[in-house]
Amino acid sequence: MSATQAPGTVVSRTPVGDYHHLVIAAEGIATHTRPGHFVALAIGGVDSGMLLRRAFSIYRTSTTGRHGETVEIVFAAHGKGTRWMADLAPGDPIDVVGPVGRPFALPKEPVSCVLVGGGYGSAPMFSLATALRDRGCAAHLVLGAATTPRLFGLLDANKVGSSVHVTTEDGSTGTRGRVTDVLGDLVDTTDAAVVYACGPMGMLRAVADVAEDNGAWSQCAVEESMACGIGVCMTCVLPVEGEDGIVRMVRSCVDGPVFRGDRVRWDAVGTIPPGTLGGPR
Amino acid sequence: MSTAAADFGGPISPAEVDLSVDLCGVTLPNPVMTASGCAAAGRELDQFFDVAELGAIVTKSIMLNPRSGRPTPRMAETPSGMLNSIGLQGPGIDAFLARDLPWLVQRGARAVVSIAGDKPADYVELARRVGQAPGVAAIEVNISCPNVENRGLVFACDPESSYRVIEECRPHIPDGIPVFAKLTPDVTDIAAIAGAVSDAGADGVTVINTLLGLAMDPDTLRPRLGGVTGGLSGPAVRPVAVRAVWQIRKAMPDLPILGVGGIRTGFDALEFILAGADAVQVGTVIFNDPGAPMRVVRELCDELAVRGIRSLDAVRNAAHG
């Protein structure tokens, strides 16, 4: 799998709740994208003082529209770079690298699956749900956020989900609480074999634990800050245990962003846990 | 006295520009390399351009043993730059020689292998093993990383320890493989350090490594990097790097210099050539634009063509006239 660097053009940017939905026309990316892949965007134009790329999960792609190949993302404007993105208008240029990373692994058998999205982390879940259902799997969706404006994709969820469950921490929509408050029961009642998740690291850790406690595999798309997004800078590492039982600091950009939840040493993210390959002695 | 730059005649076609460089007997098709630590071992960048077309790929500094590096967060964006505290994460020399170097050689790329150690004996062992490996175009000795033996100081901060590392490892590298010592700008007199490594047997110098920096997090009011301090790189450091190249060239008219620090465009590369660099390295901007190394080659070619300059030899050291 190879990533492409493409001079993209903004097709549209639309506010969605507390987020922005960005559609970019860029050749050579959509065709190769699978659910869980991401794009790394250059920020601020060619002379920008902001040198580091921003990485976003791919929400949707299209290869057949009147703008040619397009790739869509959802983002929150909370830093200098994303605030610049929030001012993008149709026709603006934006350099895109993608698709990057290892996508979600799909089951070989038509099993039941639960898909959990936290905030705009739900973006990749809709194409994943479609891909799962195309191969005969059930795709039960759980969307969670602190507040209703921070939920993303409720309409999509109703279209593609085998069932849809919503949680908000303030109780303004769905069940009051967190995604994990409904997840255990859902995994049980649907007899889910796999739980897929994308969202903040704290949520991923909790989801991976609930999945394991209920006898399901988990596939988590992690959120680590990246400088390059292509595997050369070594900034986005986290401790992951290999099949050989050895913990390594692996790149979330190209060795992830999707990892098996039981392989990530969630308790040790941000540290070099004892016993890590090449760790301090 | 004329204020005009050298008169090279009218614009020529980029095809008439010869960008090739002879670096201590190694012929490069163009003077642009990757900078160590910004291209891993080349494989990832081959998605974006043919690594064999670049002057050379300088690999991330390799150490004797696998190394996990430092805790995250490892980077912080700063104005026109970034701080990093990766901590030399890497697979160790065995894995590098088994997997990474053969790939570069098989691709037809010119491989410049960067080595780093905690103590001089590490460098000697690495020099010996890399020097025996087939297909190595040159070795870059990264003496600007922390020196564990000397309580975290950097070898290249001190002329004597710089001299010692190069003197000990040079005899273990075949004569046909040029050795470049990579220097830090965080010193009082970088030309003195360049002189020391040259006396010790280095064929040339690579200048500059990152500058030591520190940035605070507005939310936590604590340092933004897990490693507290980190190396500053990117266009923000370019004038410092050009100055360092200029000073070394002025002090040592014949010492081969690889100029590195904040190159983003073809003209940025030309700045280094004018200051005296024989070749240049493109680093942090790769994170912004993975196609940057070959773009810099094309832009450098255009910068020369538009000024009617046919070869790098015609402008190298022009700032010293």
Coordinates of C-alpha atoms in Angstrom, one line a residue:
Chain A
M1 CA 0.0 0.0 0.0
S2 CA 1.4 3.3 -1.0
A3 CA 0.4 6.8 -0.1
T4 CA 0.1 9.7 -2.5
Q5 CA 0.9 13.3 -2.1
A6 CA -1.7 15.3 -4.0
P7 CA -2.4 19.0 -4.5
G8 CA -6.0 19.1 -3.3
T9 CA -8.7 21.7 -3.6
V10 CA -11.4 22.4 -1.1
V11 CA -14.8 21.5 -2.5
S12 CA -16.8 22.5 0.6
R13 CA -16.5 23.1 4.3
T14 CA -19.7 22.9 6.3
P15 CA -20.2 23.4 10.0
V16 CA -21.7 20.3 11.6
G17 CA -22.6 20.8 15.3
D18 CA -19.4 21.8 17.0
Y19 CA -17.3 20.4 14.0
H20 CA -16.5 21.1 10.4
H21 CA -17.0 18.7 7.5
L22 CA -14.4 19.2 4.8
V23 CA -14.6 17.8 1.3
I24 CA -11.3 17.9 -0.7
A25 CA -10.9 17.0 -4.3
A26 CA -7.5 15.2 -4.6
E27 CA -6.5 12.6 -7.2
G28 CA -5.1 9.2 -6.3
I29 CA -6.3 8.8 -2.7
A30 CA -10.0 7.8 -2.7
T31 CA -9.5 4.8 -4.9
H32 CA -7.1 3.2 -2.4
T33 CA -8.8 4.2 0.8
R34 CA -10.2 1.6 3.2
P35 CA -12.1 2.3 6.5
G36 CA -9.6 3.3 9.2
H37 CA -7.1 5.0 6.8
F38 CA -6.3 8.7 7.4
V39 CA -5.0 11.7 5.5
A40 CA -2.2 14.1 6.6
L41 CA -2.9 17.7 5.6
A42 CA -0.4 20.5 5.2
I43 CA -1.6 23.6 7.0
G44 CA -1.4 27.3 6.2
G45 CA -0.2 27.2 2.6
V46 CA 3.2 26.7 1.1
D47 CA 4.9 29.4 3.0
S48 CA 3.3 28.6 6.3
G49 CA 5.3 28.8 9.5
M50 CA 3.3 25.7 10.7
L51 CA 5.4 22.9 9.4
L52 CA 3.8 19.8 10.9
R53 CA 1.0 18.0 9.1
R54 CA -2.4 17.4 10.8
A55 CA -3.8 13.9 10.5
F56 CA -7.5 13.1 10.2
S57 CA -9.4 9.9 9.9
I58 CA -11.1 9.6 6.6
Y59 CA -14.9 10.0 6.9
R60 CA -16.0 9.2 3.3
T61 CA -14.5 9.1 -0.2
S62 CA -16.0 9.3 -3.6
T63 CA -14.5 8.4 -7.0
T64 CA -17.5 9.3 -9.1
G65 CA -18.6 12.9 -8.3
R66 CA -18.3 15.9 -10.6
H67 CA -15.1 16.9 -8.7
G68 CA -13.4 13.7 -9.5
E69 CA -11.9 11.8 -6.5
T70 CA -12.8 13.4 -3.2
V71 CA -11.9 12.6 0.4
E72 CA -13.9 13.9 3.4
I73 CA -12.9 14.5 6.9
V74 CA -14.5 15.9 10.1
F75 CA -12.5 18.1 12.5
A76 CA -12.8 20.3 15.5
A77 CA -11.2 23.8 15.4
H78 CA -9.2 23.8 18.6
G79 CA -5.6 24.7 17.7
K80 CA -3.9 27.2 15.4
G81 CA -3.8 24.7 12.5
T82 CA -7.4 23.6 12.7
R83 CA -8.6 27.2 13.2
W84 CA -6.9 27.9 9.8
M85 CA -8.7 24.9 8.3
A86 CA -12.0 26.3 9.7
D87 CA -11.6 29.3 7.4
L88 CA -11.1 27.2 4.3
A89 CA -13.5 28.0 1.4
P90 CA -14.3 26.3 -1.8
G91 CA -11.4 26.5 -4.3
D92 CA -8.7 26.9 -1.7
P93 CA -5.7 24.7 -2.2
I94 CA -4.7 22.2 0.5
D95 CA -1.9 19.6 0.1
V96 CA -3.0 16.1 1.0
V97 CA -1.0 12.9 1.8
G98 CA -3.0 9.7 1.9
P99 CA -4.3 7.2 2.4
V100 CA -2.0 6.5 5.3
G101 CA -1.9 3.8 7.9
R102 CA -3.3 0.3 8.5
P103 CA -7.1 0.2 8.2
F104 CA -9.5 -1.7 10.4
A105 CA -9.2 -5.5 10.0
L106 CA -12.5 -7.0 8.8
P107 CA -13.7 -10.4 10.1
K108 CA -13.6 -13.3 7.6
E109 CA -16.9 -14.7 8.9
P110 CA -20.3 -12.9 9.0
V111 CA -20.1 -12.1 12.7
S112 CA -21.8 -9.5 14.8
C113 CA -19.8 -6.2 15.4
V114 CA -20.1 -3.2 17.5
L115 CA -18.7 0.1 16.3
V116 CA -18.0 2.9 18.8
G117 CA -17.3 6.5 17.9
G118 CA -16.4 9.2 20.4
G119 CA -17.1 12.8 19.2
Y120 CA -15.8 13.3 15.6
G121 CA -13.9 10.0 16.1
S122 CA -17.1 8.4 14.8
A123 CA -16.2 9.7 11.3
P124 CA -14.6 6.4 10.0
M125 CA -17.3 4.2 11.5
F126 CA -19.9 4.8 8.8
S127 CA -17.8 3.5 5.9
L128 CA -16.7 0.7 8.2
A129 CA -20.3 -0.2 9.0
T130 CA -21.1 -0.3 5.3
A131 CA -18.0 -2.5 4.6
L132 CA -19.0 -4.9 7.4
R133 CA -22.6 -5.2 6.3
D134 CA -21.4 -5.8 2.7
R135 CA -19.7 -8.9 4.0
G136 CA -22.7 -10.1 6.0
C137 CA -21.7 -8.8 9.4
A138 CA -24.1 -6.9 11.7
A139 CA -22.8 -3.4 12.5
H140 CA -24.3 -2.0 15.7
L141 CA -23.3 1.6 16.2
V142 CA -22.6 3.4 19.5
L143 CA -22.0 7.2 19.2
G144 CA -21.0 9.1 22.3
A145 CA -20.0 12.7 23.2
A146 CA -20.1 15.1 26.0
T147 CA -22.9 17.1 24.5
T148 CA -25.3 16.8 21.5
P149 CA -23.4 19.3 19.3
R150 CA -20.4 17.1 19.7
L151 CA -22.1 14.0 18.4
F152 CA -21.3 13.3 14.8
G153 CA -23.2 11.3 12.2
L154 CA -26.5 10.4 13.8
L155 CA -28.3 10.5 10.5
D156 CA -25.6 8.4 8.8
A157 CA -25.8 6.0 11.7
N158 CA -29.5 5.4 11.2
K159 CA -28.9 4.7 7.6
V160 CA -26.0 2.2 7.9
G161 CA -26.2 0.8 11.4
S162 CA -27.9 -2.5 12.3
S163 CA -28.8 -0.7 15.5
V164 CA -27.9 2.7 16.8
H165 CA -27.1 3.6 20.5
V166 CA -26.3 7.2 21.6
T167 CA -24.8 8.4 24.8
T168 CA -24.2 12.0 25.9
E169 CA -22.5 12.9 29.2
D170 CA -25.0 15.7 29.8
G171 CA -27.9 13.5 28.8
S172 CA -29.2 15.8 26.1
T173 CA -29.5 13.0 23.6
G174 CA -29.7 9.2 24.2
T175 CA -28.5 7.6 27.4
R176 CA -26.8 9.9 29.9
G177 CA -23.3 8.8 30.5
R178 CA -20.4 7.4 28.4
V179 CA -20.2 4.9 25.6
T180 CA -18.9 2.2 28.0
D181 CA -22.1 2.5 30.0
V182 CA -24.0 0.8 27.2
L183 CA -21.2 -1.1 25.6
G184 CA -21.0 -4.2 27.8
D185 CA -24.7 -5.0 27.5
L186 CA -24.6 -4.4 23.8
V187 CA -21.7 -6.7 23.2
D188 CA -23.5 -9.4 25.2
T189 CA -26.9 -9.0 23.7
T190 CA -25.6 -8.9 20.1
D191 CA -23.0 -11.6 20.8
A192 CA -20.5 -9.3 19.1
A193 CA -17.2 -10.9 18.1
V194 CA -15.4 -7.6 17.4
V195 CA -15.6 -4.1 18.8
Y196 CA -14.3 -1.3 16.6
A197 CA -13.5 2.1 18.2
C198 CA -12.2 5.5 17.2
G199 CA -12.0 8.5 19.6
P200 CA -10.0 9.9 22.5
M201 CA -7.4 7.7 24.0
G202 CA -9.2 7.4 27.4
M203 CA -12.3 6.2 25.6
L204 CA -10.3 3.6 23.6
R205 CA -8.7 2.2 26.7
A206 CA -12.1 1.8 28.3
V207 CA -13.6 0.3 25.2
A208 CA -10.8 -2.2 24.8
D209 CA -11.3 -3.3 28.5
V210 CA -15.0 -3.7 28.1
A211 CA -14.6 -5.7 24.9
E212 CA -12.1 -8.0 26.5
D213 CA -14.2 -8.5 29.6
N214 CA -17.1 -9.5 27.3
G215 CA -15.0 -11.9 25.2
A216 CA -14.8 -9.8 22.1
W217 CA -11.8 -8.6 20.0
S218 CA -11.2 -4.9 19.8
Q219 CA -9.8 -2.8 16.9
C220 CA -8.9 0.7 18.1
A221 CA -7.9 3.6 15.9
V222 CA -5.6 5.6 18.2
E223 CA -5.2 9.4 18.4
E224 CA -1.5 10.4 18.8
S225 CA 0.0 13.7 17.6
M226 CA 2.0 13.2 14.5
A227 CA 4.5 15.5 12.8
C228 CA 4.7 13.8 9.4
G229 CA 2.1 11.1 9.2
I230 CA 4.2 9.0 6.9
G231 CA 6.4 7.1 9.3
V232 CA 9.7 9.0 9.2
C233 CA 9.6 11.3 12.2
M234 CA 9.1 8.9 15.1
T235 CA 7.0 11.3 17.1
C236 CA 3.7 9.4 17.3
V237 CA 4.9 6.3 19.0
L238 CA 3.1 4.3 21.7
P239 CA 3.9 1.1 23.6
V240 CA 2.4 -2.0 21.9
E241 CA 2.9 -5.6 22.8
G242 CA 3.8 -7.9 19.8
E243 CA 2.8 -11.5 19.3
D244 CA 6.1 -12.4 20.8
G245 CA 5.1 -10.7 24.1
I246 CA 7.7 -7.9 23.7
V247 CA 6.6 -4.3 24.0
R248 CA 7.9 -2.0 21.4
M249 CA 7.5 1.8 20.8
V250 CA 5.6 1.6 17.5
R251 CA 4.5 4.4 15.1
S252 CA 0.8 5.1 15.3
C253 CA 0.9 6.5 11.8
V254 CA 2.1 3.6 9.7
D255 CA 2.1 0.7 12.2
G256 CA -1.4 1.9 13.2
P257 CA -3.5 3.9 13.6
V258 CA -5.6 0.8 14.1
F259 CA -4.3 -1.6 16.7
R260 CA -5.8 -4.6 18.5
G261 CA -7.0 -3.1 21.8
D262 CA -5.5 -5.9 23.9
R263 CA -2.0 -5.2 22.4
V264 CA -1.8 -1.5 23.3
R265 CA -0.3 -0.8 26.7
W266 CA -2.9 1.9 27.5
D267 CA -1.7 2.2 31.0
A268 CA 1.8 3.2 29.8
V269 CA 1.0 5.6 26.9
G270 CA 3.3 8.6 27.4
T271 CA 6.0 6.5 29.0
I272 CA 8.5 3.9 28.1
P273 CA 7.2 0.9 30.2
P274 CA 9.8 -1.3 31.9
G275 CA 10.8 -4.2 29.6
T276 CA 10.2 -2.2 26.4
L277 CA 12.6 -3.2 23.6
G278 CA 15.6 -0.9 23.7
G279 CA 14.2 0.8 26.8
P280 CA 16.3 2.5 29.5
R281 CA 18.1 0.0 31.8
Chain B
M1 CA 32.5 48.8 -7.1
S2 CA 29.6 47.0 -8.6
T3 CA 26.8 45.9 -6.2
A4 CA 25.5 43.4 -8.8
A5 CA 26.1 39.7 -8.1
A6 CA 28.4 37.8 -10.5
D7 CA 27.4 38.2 -14.1
F8 CA 26.7 34.8 -15.6
G9 CA 24.9 36.0 -18.7
G10 CA 21.2 35.6 -19.5
P11 CA 18.9 32.8 -18.4
I12 CA 19.7 29.3 -19.7
S13 CA 17.6 26.2 -20.0
P14 CA 17.5 24.1 -16.7
A15 CA 18.7 21.2 -18.9
E16 CA 22.0 23.1 -19.4
V17 CA 22.6 23.2 -15.6
D18 CA 25.0 20.5 -14.3
L19 CA 24.1 19.9 -10.6
S20 CA 26.5 17.0 -10.2
V21 CA 28.9 17.1 -7.2
D22 CA 32.2 15.3 -6.5
L23 CA 32.2 14.7 -2.8
C24 CA 35.6 13.4 -1.7
G25 CA 35.6 11.1 -4.8
V26 CA 32.0 10.1 -4.6
T27 CA 30.0 11.4 -7.5
L28 CA 26.4 12.6 -6.7
P29 CA 24.0 13.4 -9.5
N30 CA 22.9 16.5 -7.5
P31 CA 23.9 18.1 -4.2
V32 CA 20.7 17.4 -2.3
M33 CA 20.5 14.7 0.5
T34 CA 18.0 14.0 3.2
A35 CA 19.0 15.0 6.7
S36 CA 19.6 12.3 9.3
G37 CA 16.5 11.6 11.3
C38 CA 14.1 13.1 8.8
A39 CA 14.0 10.3 6.3
A40 CA 14.1 7.1 8.5
A41 CA 16.1 4.7 6.2
G42 CA 14.5 6.0 3.0
R43 CA 11.9 3.4 2.4
E44 CA 8.9 5.5 3.4
L45 CA 10.0 8.4 1.1
D46 CA 10.3 6.1 -1.9
Q47 CA 6.5 6.4 -2.1
F48 CA 6.8 10.0 -3.0
F49 CA 10.0 10.1 -5.2
D50 CA 12.6 7.8 -6.5
V51 CA 15.2 7.7 -3.7
A52 CA 17.9 6.8 -6.2
E53 CA 17.4 10.2 -8.0
L54 CA 18.4 12.2 -4.9
G55 CA 22.1 13.1 -4.2
A56 CA 22.0 10.7 -1.3
I57 CA 19.8 9.3 1.5
V58 CA 21.3 10.0 4.9
T59 CA 19.8 7.4 7.3
K60 CA 18.6 8.1 10.8
S61 CA 21.5 7.7 13.3
I62 CA 22.0 4.1 14.1
M63 CA 23.3 2.9 17.4
L64 CA 24.7 -0.5 18.5
N65 CA 21.6 -1.7 20.2
P66 CA 17.8 -1.3 19.7
R67 CA 16.7 1.9 21.4
S68 CA 13.2 2.9 22.5
G69 CA 13.8 6.6 22.5
R70 CA 12.1 9.0 25.0
P71 CA 8.5 9.2 26.2
T72 CA 5.9 11.2 24.3
P73 CA 5.2 13.9 23.7
R74 CA 8.3 14.0 21.5
M75 CA 7.6 17.1 19.3
A76 CA 6.3 20.6 19.6
E77 CA 5.6 22.9 16.7
T78 CA 7.3 26.3 17.0
P79 CA 7.2 29.3 14.7
S80 CA 8.7 28.0 11.4
G81 CA 10.2 25.1 13.2
M82 CA 9.8 22.3 15.6
L83 CA 11.3 20.9 18.7
N84 CA 11.9 17.2 19.0
S85 CA 13.1 14.8 21.7
I86 CA 12.9 11.5 19.9
G87 CA 15.9 10.2 21.8
L88 CA 17.5 8.3 18.9
Q89 CA 14.8 5.5 18.7
G90 CA 16.1 2.9 16.4
P91 CA 16.4 -0.8 15.7
G92 CA 20.1 -1.2 16.3
I93 CA 23.0 -2.0 13.9
D94 CA 22.1 -5.7 13.4
A95 CA 18.6 -5.0 12.1
F96 CA 19.8 -1.9 10.1
L97 CA 22.5 -3.9 8.3
A98 CA 20.2 -6.9 7.7
R99 CA 17.1 -4.9 6.5
D100 CA 17.5 -1.2 5.9
L101 CA 20.9 -0.7 4.2
P102 CA 20.4 -3.6 1.7
W103 CA 17.1 -2.1 0.6
L104 CA 18.7 1.3 -0.1
V105 CA 21.6 -0.4 -2.0
Q106 CA 19.2 -2.6 -4.0
R107 CA 17.2 0.5 -4.9
G108 CA 20.3 2.1 -6.3
A109 CA 20.3 5.0 -3.8
R110 CA 23.6 6.4 -2.5
A111 CA 23.4 5.6 1.2
V112 CA 25.1 7.8 3.7
V113 CA 24.9 6.0 7.1
S114 CA 24.7 8.1 10.2
I115 CA 26.1 6.5 13.4
A116 CA 25.8 7.5 17.0
G117 CA 27.1 6.2 20.3
D118 CA 27.1 6.7 24.0
K119 CA 30.9 6.4 24.2
P120 CA 33.8 6.5 21.7
A121 CA 34.0 2.6 21.7
D122 CA 30.5 2.5 20.4
Y123 CA 31.5 4.7 17.4
V124 CA 34.5 2.5 16.7
E125 CA 32.3 -0.7 16.6
L126 CA 29.7 1.0 14.4
A127 CA 32.3 2.5 12.1
R128 CA 33.9 -1.0 11.7
R129 CA 30.7 -2.7 10.9
V130 CA 29.2 0.0 8.6
G131 CA 32.6 0.4 6.9
Q132 CA 32.6 -3.3 6.0
A133 CA 29.0 -3.3 4.7
P134 CA 28.6 -3.2 0.9
G135 CA 27.2 -0.1 -0.8
V136 CA 27.9 2.6 1.8
A137 CA 28.6 5.9 0.0
A138 CA 29.8 7.8 3.1
I139 CA 29.5 7.7 6.9
E140 CA 28.2 10.6 8.9
V141 CA 29.4 10.5 12.5
N142 CA 26.8 12.1 14.7
I143 CA 28.9 13.5 17.5
S144 CA 26.2 16.1 18.3
C145 CA 24.0 13.7 20.4
P146 CA 24.4 13.5 24.2
N147 CA 27.5 11.8 25.4
V148 CA 26.5 9.5 28.2
E149 CA 30.1 8.9 29.3
N150 CA 30.5 12.6 29.9
R151 CA 27.3 13.1 31.9
G152 CA 25.1 14.1 29.0
L153 CA 27.4 16.6 27.4
V154 CA 27.6 16.5 23.6
F155 CA 30.8 15.3 22.1
A156 CA 30.8 18.1 19.5
C157 CA 30.6 20.8 22.2
D158 CA 34.2 20.1 23.0
P159 CA 37.1 20.1 20.5
E160 CA 39.0 17.4 22.4
S161 CA 36.1 14.9 22.7
S162 CA 35.2 15.6 19.0
Y163 CA 38.8 14.9 18.0
R164 CA 38.8 11.7 20.1
V165 CA 35.7 10.2 18.6
I166 CA 36.8 10.8 15.0
E167 CA 40.4 9.8 15.6
E168 CA 39.3 6.5 17.1
C169 CA 36.8 5.5 14.4
R170 CA 38.5 6.8 11.2
P171 CA 41.0 4.0 11.0
H172 CA 38.2 1.4 11.0
I173 CA 36.6 2.9 7.8
P174 CA 38.1 2.2 4.4
D175 CA 39.8 5.2 2.8
G176 CA 37.3 5.2 -0.1
I177 CA 34.4 5.9 2.2
P178 CA 34.3 9.6 3.2
V179 CA 33.7 10.4 6.9
F180 CA 31.7 13.5 7.8
A181 CA 31.4 14.7 11.4
K182 CA 28.0 16.2 12.2
L183 CA 28.4 19.3 14.4
T184 CA 26.2 21.2 16.8
P185 CA 25.8 25.0 16.5
D186 CA 25.5 25.2 20.3
V187 CA 29.2 26.1 20.7
T188 CA 31.3 29.2 21.1
D189 CA 33.4 28.6 18.0
I190 CA 32.1 26.0 15.5
A191 CA 35.1 26.5 13.2
A192 CA 37.4 25.3 16.0
I193 CA 35.4 22.1 16.3
A194 CA 35.5 21.7 12.6
G195 CA 39.2 22.1 12.7
A196 CA 39.5 19.5 15.5
V197 CA 37.6 16.8 13.6
S198 CA 39.5 17.6 10.4
D199 CA 42.8 17.2 12.2
A200 CA 41.4 13.9 13.6
G201 CA 40.8 12.5 10.1
A202 CA 37.3 13.5 9.2
D203 CA 37.0 14.1 5.4
G204 CA 34.4 16.8 6.0
V205 CA 31.7 18.2 8.3
T206 CA 28.0 18.3 8.3
V207 CA 26.6 21.5 9.8
I208 CA 24.3 22.0 11.6
N209 CA 22.5 19.6 13.9
T210 CA 19.5 21.0 15.8
L211 CA 19.8 23.8 18.4
L212 CA 18.8 23.0 22.0
G213 CA 15.5 24.5 22.8
L214 CA 12.5 24.5 25.2
A215 CA 8.9 25.4 24.9
M216 CA 6.1 25.5 27.5
D217 CA 2.5 24.2 27.3
P218 CA -0.1 26.9 27.8
D219 CA -2.5 24.4 29.5
T220 CA -0.1 22.7 31.9
L221 CA 2.4 25.5 32.3
R222 CA 5.0 22.8 32.0
P223 CA 7.5 21.9 29.2
R224 CA 5.7 20.6 26.1
L225 CA 8.2 17.8 25.5
G226 CA 8.4 14.6 27.5
G227 CA 12.2 15.1 27.4
V228 CA 11.9 18.7 28.6
T229 CA 14.5 20.1 26.2
G230 CA 14.6 19.2 22.5
G231 CA 16.3 20.0 19.2
L232 CA 15.1 23.0 17.3
S233 CA 15.0 22.5 13.5
G234 CA 13.2 23.9 10.5
P235 CA 13.4 27.2 8.6
A236 CA 13.7 29.1 11.9
V237 CA 17.3 27.9 12.2
R238 CA 18.4 28.4 8.7
P239 CA 20.3 31.7 9.2
V240 CA 22.2 30.1 12.0
A241 CA 23.1 27.2 9.7
V242 CA 24.2 29.4 6.8
R243 CA 26.3 31.4 9.2
A244 CA 28.0 28.2 10.6
V245 CA 28.8 27.0 7.0
W246 CA 30.2 30.4 6.1
Q247 CA 32.4 30.6 9.2
I248 CA 33.8 27.1 8.7
R249 CA 34.4 27.8 5.0
K250 CA 36.2 31.0 5.8
A251 CA 38.4 29.2 8.3
M252 CA 39.0 26.1 6.2
P253 CA 38.9 26.9 2.4
D254 CA 39.2 23.2 1.4
L255 CA 37.2 21.3 4.0
P256 CA 34.1 19.6 2.4
I257 CA 30.9 20.8 4.0
L258 CA 27.4 19.4 4.0
G259 CA 25.1 22.3 4.8
V260 CA 21.9 21.5 6.7
G261 CA 19.3 23.5 8.6
G262 CA 15.9 24.7 7.5
I263 CA 16.2 24.3 3.8
R264 CA 12.7 24.5 2.3
T265 CA 13.2 25.8 -1.2
G266 CA 15.8 25.8 -4.0
F267 CA 17.0 29.2 -3.1
D268 CA 17.5 28.1 0.5
A269 CA 19.8 25.4 -0.8
L270 CA 21.6 28.0 -3.0
E271 CA 22.2 30.1 0.2
F272 CA 24.2 27.2 1.6
I273 CA 26.2 26.7 -1.6
L274 CA 27.0 30.5 -1.7
A275 CA 28.2 30.3 1.9
G276 CA 30.5 27.4 1.0
A277 CA 28.6 24.1 1.2
D278 CA 29.6 21.4 -1.2
A279 CA 26.2 19.7 -0.8
V280 CA 23.1 20.2 1.3
Q281 CA 20.6 18.2 3.3
V282 CA 16.9 18.7 3.5
G283 CA 15.4 17.8 6.8
T284 CA 12.3 19.0 8.8
V285 CA 10.5 20.3 5.7
I286 CA 10.1 16.6 4.7
F287 CA 7.5 16.3 7.5
N288 CA 5.6 19.2 5.8
D289 CA 6.2 18.1 2.3
P290 CA 7.4 14.5 1.7
G291 CA 8.3 15.4 -1.9
A292 CA 10.5 18.3 -0.8
P293 CA 13.9 16.8 -1.4
M294 CA 13.3 16.3 -5.2
R295 CA 11.4 19.6 -5.3
V296 CA 14.5 21.3 -3.9
V297 CA 16.6 19.7 -6.6
R298 CA 14.3 21.1 -9.3
E299 CA 14.0 24.5 -7.7
L300 CA 17.8 24.7 -7.2
C301 CA 18.2 23.9 -10.9
D302 CA 15.8 26.6 -11.8
E303 CA 17.5 29.1 -9.5
L304 CA 20.8 28.5 -11.4
A305 CA 19.2 28.5 -14.8
V306 CA 17.4 31.8 -14.4
R307 CA 20.7 33.4 -13.5
G308 CA 22.6 31.7 -16.3
I309 CA 24.7 29.6 -14.0
R310 CA 25.8 26.3 -15.4
S311 CA 27.3 24.5 -12.5
L312 CA 27.5 24.6 -8.7
D313 CA 31.3 25.2 -8.9
A314 CA 30.6 28.5 -10.5
V315 CA 28.8 29.8 -7.4
R316 CA 30.2 27.9 -4.5
N317 CA 31.8 30.2 -2.0
A318 CA 30.5 33.2 -3.9
A319 CA 29.7 34.8 -0.5
H320 CA 33.4 34.9 0.3
G321 CA 34.5 37.0 -2.7

